[in-house]
Amino acid sequence: MGKQRVLSGVQPTGNLHLGNYLGAIRNWVEVQKNYDNYFCVVDLHAITVPHDRDLLAADTYKIAALYLACGIDLEYSTIFVQSHISAHSELTWLLNCITPLNWLERMIQFKEKALKQGENVSVGLLDYPVLMAADILLYDADRVPVGEDQKQHIELTRDIVLRINDQFGTPEQPVLKLPEPLIRTEGARVMSLTDGTKKMSKSDPSEMSRISLLDPPEVITKKIKRCKTDPIKGLEFDNPERPECNNLLTLYMLLSSKTKEEVARDCGEMGWGQFKPLLAETTVETLEPIQEKYKKIITDKGYIESVLKEGRIKAEASAHQVLARVKTALGFSVPL
C-alpha cells in the first residue's frame, strides 16, 4: 500500500506566528516523510473576512516561502495556492447543496466571528467550513493536521462525506473518502501572550499578543518581557488558576524540545525574572534558522513561482479527478 495522504493549509493574512508553527507547521515537518503531503495557501478563506486587496498576493507568496523556510520538503510535499485551482470553488457549491444550513449555524467559530463583525458578516464566513471540506476532499486526504479549534470543522467534513456516500454512493463504491483529524497532543492550541485563556491569533488587534515567525530578536525579547504573568511564586503546569504560567511553560517545552517533566523540574523554582529571559533566548534560537532561510527564499520570486506552478499542476490532477467523480455521482452530464 502507498502512503496515506495529508492535506492542510494556512491563510495568507499577516505573518505566521508561534501558534501556527507549533500547532501545525512543525507537526507537518516532523511527519512529512511518512505521508504524501498537500499543503496549500488558502487564499479563498482569507476573504471570508474584510481583507486588504493590495496585500493578498504578496502575503500568499510570503506564506509559501515560510512553508519552505520552516522545513516543508518538496521531495515529500506539494505546495500550491487554493485559488489557482477552480475545483475548490466548484466542489464547494456542490457540497453546499447537500449540506443542511443548521449544520453550519452551529459552528462555534462562525458564532464567535459573526458576533465580532455584526452586520458585516458575510455568507462566505458561514460557508467557510464547506470550503474547508472541499479543500480536504478534493485530494482524497486520509489525515488532516489541525488544531483543537478546527476539530469541529473536520467533524462537519466527515458528516458531509457520510451524507453524500449514503445518498449517492454504495458501501462498495463510496463517492468520497472519509478523512481523520491528525491532532498534536502538545501545543495544538498555543495561547495569547496577553491572555492565557485565549488562542494566539493573527486577528488579535494587539501585536503584543503573539510572536510572529519573522519578528527580530529584540521584538521577541520585548514581547516576552512584557507578556502577562501572575504574582505567584514558582512555576507549574496545568493549574487552571494560572493559564499564563501553563502557556509560557508549554511554549518553552515545545521550543526547547524538552519533556514536560524536565521543564517542571528545571523551572519549578524559577521566578519570572529568571524564566522570561530563558524563554526569549530559546525562542530566538529556534526562529533564527527559519528567518535566515526565509530571507533567501523570498528574494527569489522565480523560484517561488516555479514551486507553486509545479504544485498547481500536481494538485489539479487530483482535484479534477475527484470533482468529476462527485459530479457523476450527483447525475451531471459528462462534457463532450
Short mmCIF file of C-alpha atoms in Angstrom, two decimals:
data_model
loop_
_atom_site.label_atom_id
_atom_site.label_comp_id
_atom_site.label_asym_id
_atom_site.label_seq_id
_atom_site.Cartn_x
_atom_site.Cartn_y
_atom_site.Cartn_z
CA MET A 1 0.00 0.00 0.00
CA GLY A 2 1.14 3.58 -0.69
CA LYS A 3 1.49 6.33 1.84
CA GLN A 4 -1.58 7.93 3.35
CA ARG A 5 -2.30 11.43 2.06
CA VAL A 6 -2.28 14.54 4.25
CA LEU A 7 -3.90 17.91 3.41
CA SER A 8 -3.64 21.15 5.34
CA GLY A 9 -3.26 24.87 4.77
CA VAL A 10 -2.83 28.34 6.28
CA GLN A 11 -4.45 31.64 5.35
CA PRO A 12 -2.26 34.39 3.84
CA THR A 13 -3.32 37.05 6.33
CA GLY A 14 -0.46 38.63 8.26
CA ASN A 15 2.70 36.86 9.36
CA LEU A 16 2.57 33.32 10.72
CA HIS A 17 3.06 33.18 14.48
CA LEU A 18 4.25 30.65 17.04
CA GLY A 19 0.75 29.23 17.33
CA ASN A 20 0.70 28.43 13.59
CA TYR A 21 4.19 26.96 13.77
CA LEU A 22 3.93 24.89 16.96
CA GLY A 23 0.30 23.94 16.48
CA ALA A 24 0.54 23.00 12.82
CA ILE A 25 3.56 23.57 10.59
CA ARG A 26 6.21 21.96 12.79
CA ASN A 27 3.99 18.94 13.10
CA TRP A 28 3.76 18.75 9.30
CA VAL A 29 7.55 18.90 9.01
CA GLU A 30 8.12 16.20 11.62
CA VAL A 31 5.86 13.64 9.95
CA GLN A 32 6.08 14.60 6.27
CA LYS A 33 8.32 11.66 5.34
CA ASN A 34 5.55 9.30 6.44
CA TYR A 35 2.84 10.78 4.17
CA ASP A 36 2.02 12.07 0.70
CA ASN A 37 1.51 15.73 1.64
CA TYR A 38 -0.53 18.51 0.03
CA PHE A 39 -0.08 21.91 1.69
CA CYS A 40 -1.98 24.86 0.27
CA VAL A 41 -2.10 28.58 0.89
CA VAL A 42 -5.83 29.02 1.48
CA ASP A 43 -6.35 32.47 -0.01
CA LEU A 44 -10.06 31.89 -0.68
CA HIS A 45 -10.55 31.54 3.06
CA ALA A 46 -8.73 34.83 3.59
CA ILE A 47 -11.56 36.85 2.01
CA THR A 48 -14.31 35.48 4.26
CA VAL A 49 -13.48 38.48 6.48
CA PRO A 50 -12.53 42.02 5.37
CA HIS A 51 -9.08 41.90 3.76
CA ASP A 52 -6.52 44.19 2.14
CA ARG A 53 -6.57 43.53 -1.62
CA ASP A 54 -3.15 45.17 -2.02
CA LEU A 55 -1.53 42.63 0.28
CA LEU A 56 -3.30 39.39 -0.63
CA ALA A 57 -0.99 38.26 -3.45
CA ALA A 58 2.21 39.31 -1.64
CA ASP A 59 1.08 37.57 1.54
CA THR A 60 0.35 34.43 -0.48
CA TYR A 61 3.95 34.31 -1.66
CA LYS A 62 5.12 35.03 1.89
CA ILE A 63 3.25 32.04 3.32
CA ALA A 64 4.61 29.76 0.58
CA ALA A 65 8.14 30.97 1.39
CA LEU A 66 7.56 30.36 5.10
CA TYR A 67 6.35 26.83 4.39
CA LEU A 68 9.70 26.15 2.73
CA ALA A 69 11.69 28.03 5.37
CA CYS A 70 10.05 26.02 8.17
CA GLY A 71 11.18 22.77 6.56
CA ILE A 72 8.45 21.61 4.18
CA ASP A 73 10.39 19.36 1.79
CA LEU A 74 9.29 19.22 -1.86
CA GLU A 75 10.51 15.61 -2.03
CA TYR A 76 7.60 14.63 0.19
CA SER A 77 5.20 17.56 -0.13
CA THR A 78 3.27 19.57 -2.72
CA ILE A 79 2.76 23.30 -2.12
CA PHE A 80 0.06 25.16 -4.05
CA VAL A 81 -2.37 28.07 -3.88
CA GLN A 82 -6.03 27.29 -3.29
CA SER A 83 -7.46 29.87 -5.71
CA HIS A 84 -5.23 28.62 -8.54
CA ILE A 85 -7.43 25.51 -8.75
CA SER A 86 -11.05 26.28 -9.70
CA ALA A 87 -12.24 22.88 -8.45
CA HIS A 88 -12.18 24.23 -4.88
CA SER A 89 -14.95 26.71 -5.62
CA GLU A 90 -16.92 24.30 -7.80
CA LEU A 91 -16.90 21.44 -5.29
CA THR A 92 -17.88 23.90 -2.55
CA TRP A 93 -21.07 24.72 -4.48
CA LEU A 94 -21.92 21.05 -4.92
CA LEU A 95 -21.35 20.39 -1.22
CA ASN A 96 -23.42 23.48 -0.32
CA CYS A 97 -26.42 21.89 -1.99
CA ILE A 98 -26.02 18.76 0.15
CA THR A 99 -25.18 20.41 3.49
CA PRO A 100 -28.10 21.38 5.79
CA LEU A 101 -28.00 25.03 6.86
CA ASN A 102 -28.33 24.19 10.56
CA TRP A 103 -25.05 22.24 10.40
CA LEU A 104 -23.26 25.49 9.57
CA GLU A 105 -25.15 27.67 12.02
CA ARG A 106 -23.90 25.58 14.94
CA MET A 107 -20.22 26.10 14.08
CA ILE A 108 -18.51 27.71 17.08
CA GLN A 109 -16.02 29.75 15.05
CA PHE A 110 -18.82 31.23 12.94
CA LYS A 111 -20.71 32.28 16.06
CA GLU A 112 -17.62 33.91 17.57
CA LYS A 113 -16.56 35.77 14.42
CA ALA A 114 -20.11 36.76 13.47
CA LEU A 115 -20.54 38.32 16.90
CA LYS A 116 -17.45 40.48 16.28
CA GLN A 117 -18.45 41.50 12.74
CA GLY A 118 -22.12 42.23 13.42
CA GLU A 119 -24.00 43.31 10.29
CA ASN A 120 -20.85 42.97 8.16
CA VAL A 121 -20.75 39.18 8.48
CA SER A 122 -20.66 37.54 5.04
CA VAL A 123 -22.21 34.40 3.61
CA GLY A 124 -18.62 33.33 2.96
CA LEU A 125 -17.89 33.25 6.68
CA LEU A 126 -20.89 30.99 7.26
CA ASP A 127 -19.80 28.81 4.33
CA TYR A 128 -16.14 28.65 5.39
CA PRO A 129 -16.40 25.06 6.75
CA VAL A 130 -17.88 23.78 3.46
CA LEU A 131 -14.99 25.32 1.52
CA MET A 132 -12.64 23.68 4.03
CA ALA A 133 -14.39 20.36 3.41
CA ALA A 134 -13.91 20.81 -0.34
CA ASP A 135 -10.19 21.52 0.23
CA ILE A 136 -9.80 18.24 2.08
CA LEU A 137 -11.98 16.04 -0.09
CA LEU A 138 -10.53 17.14 -3.44
CA TYR A 139 -7.29 15.36 -2.58
CA ASP A 140 -8.74 12.16 -1.09
CA ALA A 141 -6.96 13.09 2.16
CA ASP A 142 -6.64 10.36 4.75
CA ARG A 143 -5.44 12.64 7.55
CA VAL A 144 -5.86 16.37 8.24
CA PRO A 145 -3.43 18.03 10.69
CA VAL A 146 -5.44 20.61 12.65
CA GLY A 147 -5.53 22.34 15.99
CA GLU A 148 -8.23 21.55 18.51
CA ASP A 149 -10.19 24.64 17.42
CA GLN A 150 -10.60 23.21 13.90
CA LYS A 151 -11.70 19.75 15.02
CA GLN A 152 -15.39 20.69 14.68
CA HIS A 153 -14.79 21.55 11.02
CA ILE A 154 -13.29 18.10 10.41
CA GLU A 155 -16.32 16.55 12.05
CA LEU A 156 -18.53 18.55 9.66
CA THR A 157 -16.44 17.33 6.72
CA ARG A 158 -16.98 13.75 7.86
CA ASP A 159 -20.74 14.36 8.21
CA ILE A 160 -20.84 15.70 4.64
CA VAL A 161 -18.94 12.66 3.36
CA LEU A 162 -21.29 10.27 5.14
CA ARG A 163 -24.32 12.12 3.76
CA ILE A 164 -23.08 12.08 0.15
CA ASN A 165 -21.91 8.49 0.31
CA ASP A 166 -25.26 7.42 1.78
CA GLN A 167 -27.32 9.30 -0.81
CA PHE A 168 -25.21 8.84 -3.94
CA GLY A 169 -22.72 6.05 -3.32
CA THR A 170 -22.63 2.46 -2.10
CA PRO A 171 -20.66 0.72 0.67
CA GLU A 172 -18.56 -0.93 -2.05
CA GLN A 173 -18.09 2.28 -4.03
CA PRO A 174 -18.24 5.42 -1.87
CA VAL A 175 -18.13 8.79 -3.61
CA LEU A 176 -15.74 10.46 -1.17
CA LYS A 177 -13.04 9.29 1.24
CA LEU A 178 -13.69 9.76 4.98
CA PRO A 179 -10.78 11.77 6.48
CA GLU A 180 -9.41 11.59 10.02
CA PRO A 181 -8.01 14.52 12.06
CA LEU A 182 -4.32 14.45 12.95
CA ILE A 183 -4.03 16.49 16.16
CA ARG A 184 -0.80 17.22 18.01
CA THR A 185 -1.22 16.32 21.69
CA GLU A 186 1.04 19.13 22.91
CA GLY A 187 0.97 22.65 21.54
CA ALA A 188 -2.13 22.15 19.43
CA ARG A 189 -3.60 25.29 20.99
CA VAL A 190 -0.96 27.92 21.77
CA MET A 191 -2.42 30.76 23.79
CA SER A 192 -2.07 34.55 23.66
CA LEU A 193 0.80 36.29 25.46
CA THR A 194 -1.65 38.85 26.82
CA ASP A 195 -4.42 36.44 27.89
CA GLY A 196 -3.68 32.80 28.65
CA THR A 197 -7.34 31.86 28.18
CA LYS A 198 -7.46 32.94 24.52
CA LYS A 199 -5.83 31.36 21.48
CA MET A 200 -2.85 33.13 19.91
CA SER A 201 -4.34 34.68 16.78
CA LYS A 202 -3.37 36.80 13.78
CA SER A 203 -6.71 38.61 14.14
CA ASP A 204 -5.92 39.90 17.66
CA PRO A 205 -5.50 43.70 17.34
CA SER A 206 -2.56 43.65 19.76
CA GLU A 207 0.83 42.72 18.26
CA MET A 208 1.97 42.03 21.83
CA SER A 209 -0.38 39.02 21.98
CA ARG A 210 1.71 36.93 19.58
CA ILE A 211 5.24 36.24 18.41
CA SER A 212 5.47 36.24 14.62
CA LEU A 213 7.93 33.90 12.95
CA LEU A 214 9.67 36.90 11.35
CA ASP A 215 9.90 39.04 14.50
CA PRO A 216 13.52 40.20 15.06
CA PRO A 217 15.26 39.13 18.33
CA GLU A 218 14.74 42.47 20.06
CA VAL A 219 10.99 42.38 19.36
CA ILE A 220 10.69 38.79 20.62
CA THR A 221 12.55 39.71 23.81
CA LYS A 222 10.34 42.77 24.33
CA LYS A 223 7.11 40.82 23.85
CA ILE A 224 8.13 38.07 26.26
CA LYS A 225 9.39 40.58 28.81
CA ARG A 226 6.01 42.34 28.78
CA CYS A 227 3.75 39.28 28.47
CA LYS A 228 1.13 38.69 31.12
CA THR A 229 2.14 36.62 34.16
CA ASP A 230 0.98 36.29 37.77
CA PRO A 231 2.42 37.12 41.23
CA ILE A 232 2.52 33.51 42.47
CA LYS A 233 5.94 32.15 43.42
CA GLY A 234 7.23 29.17 41.45
CA LEU A 235 6.18 27.91 38.01
CA GLU A 236 3.84 24.99 37.31
CA PHE A 237 1.89 23.28 34.56
CA ASP A 238 -1.86 22.57 34.48
CA ASN A 239 -3.05 24.89 37.23
CA PRO A 240 -6.39 26.27 35.92
CA GLU A 241 -5.87 29.35 38.10
CA ARG A 242 -2.60 30.12 36.25
CA PRO A 243 -3.33 29.91 32.49
CA GLU A 244 -0.44 32.23 31.53
CA CYS A 245 2.03 30.17 33.54
CA ASN A 246 0.92 26.96 31.86
CA ASN A 247 1.07 28.59 28.41
CA LEU A 248 4.58 30.01 28.82
CA LEU A 249 5.95 26.76 30.24
CA THR A 250 4.37 24.87 27.35
CA LEU A 251 5.96 27.26 24.86
CA TYR A 252 9.36 26.69 26.46
CA MET A 253 8.82 22.92 26.47
CA LEU A 254 7.97 22.87 22.77
CA LEU A 255 10.70 25.28 21.69
CA SER A 256 13.43 23.60 23.76
CA SER A 257 12.30 20.06 22.82
CA LYS A 258 12.40 19.09 26.50
CA THR A 259 9.85 16.85 28.16
CA LYS A 260 7.17 18.19 30.45
CA GLU A 261 8.89 16.50 33.38
CA GLU A 262 12.24 18.11 32.54
CA VAL A 263 10.71 21.59 32.28
CA ALA A 264 8.78 21.16 35.54
CA ARG A 265 12.00 20.08 37.28
CA ASP A 266 14.25 22.75 35.77
CA CYS A 267 11.85 25.69 36.02
CA GLY A 268 9.67 24.88 39.00
CA GLU A 269 11.67 27.03 41.40
CA MET A 270 12.30 29.90 38.98
CA GLY A 271 10.77 33.34 39.22
CA TRP A 272 9.53 35.21 36.17
CA GLY A 273 12.64 37.39 36.16
CA GLN A 274 14.76 34.30 35.57
CA PHE A 275 12.37 32.38 33.32
CA LYS A 276 11.42 35.10 30.80
CA PRO A 277 14.99 35.69 29.54
CA LEU A 278 15.37 31.91 29.18
CA LEU A 279 12.17 31.68 27.14
CA ALA A 280 13.20 34.67 24.99
CA GLU A 281 16.64 33.20 24.28
CA THR A 282 15.16 29.81 23.37
CA THR A 283 12.56 31.42 21.08
CA VAL A 284 15.17 33.49 19.25
CA GLU A 285 17.42 30.43 18.76
CA THR A 286 14.51 28.40 17.36
CA LEU A 287 13.35 31.06 14.91
CA GLU A 288 16.76 32.26 13.70
CA PRO A 289 17.35 29.47 11.13
CA ILE A 290 13.79 29.83 9.82
CA GLN A 291 14.25 33.58 9.38
CA GLU A 292 17.59 33.17 7.62
CA LYS A 293 16.18 30.62 5.17
CA TYR A 294 13.11 32.78 4.57
CA LYS A 295 15.24 35.80 3.63
CA LYS A 296 16.93 33.78 0.89
CA ILE A 297 13.72 32.28 -0.48
CA ILE A 298 11.53 35.40 -0.53
CA THR A 299 14.04 37.32 -2.68
CA ASP A 300 13.88 34.64 -5.38
CA LYS A 301 10.36 35.18 -6.78
CA GLY A 302 11.09 32.97 -9.79
CA TYR A 303 11.82 30.02 -7.51
CA ILE A 304 8.60 30.53 -5.52
CA GLU A 305 6.59 30.81 -8.74
CA SER A 306 8.10 27.57 -10.05
CA VAL A 307 7.26 25.75 -6.81
CA LEU A 308 3.65 26.98 -6.95
CA LYS A 309 3.30 26.17 -10.65
CA GLU A 310 4.52 22.60 -10.18
CA GLY A 311 2.30 22.29 -7.13
CA ARG A 312 -0.74 23.51 -9.07
CA ILE A 313 -0.19 21.02 -11.89
CA LYS A 314 0.10 18.10 -9.49
CA ALA A 315 -2.75 19.17 -7.22
CA GLU A 316 -5.03 19.99 -10.15
CA ALA A 317 -4.82 16.42 -11.45
CA SER A 318 -6.20 15.04 -8.18
CA ALA A 319 -8.74 17.83 -7.70
CA HIS A 320 -10.38 17.48 -11.12
CA GLN A 321 -10.49 13.70 -10.80
CA VAL A 322 -12.40 13.93 -7.50
CA LEU A 323 -14.64 16.72 -8.82
CA ALA A 324 -15.59 14.61 -11.84
CA ARG A 325 -16.36 11.69 -9.55
CA VAL A 326 -18.71 13.82 -7.42
CA LYS A 327 -20.45 15.37 -10.45
CA THR A 328 -21.02 11.95 -11.98
CA ALA A 329 -22.43 10.63 -8.68
CA LEU A 330 -24.80 13.59 -8.46
CA GLY A 331 -26.04 12.92 -12.00
CA PHE A 332 -24.42 15.69 -14.02
CA SER A 333 -23.76 15.08 -17.70
CA VAL A 334 -20.21 14.44 -18.81
CA PRO A 335 -18.84 17.27 -21.03
CA LEU A 336 -18.18 16.20 -24.63
#
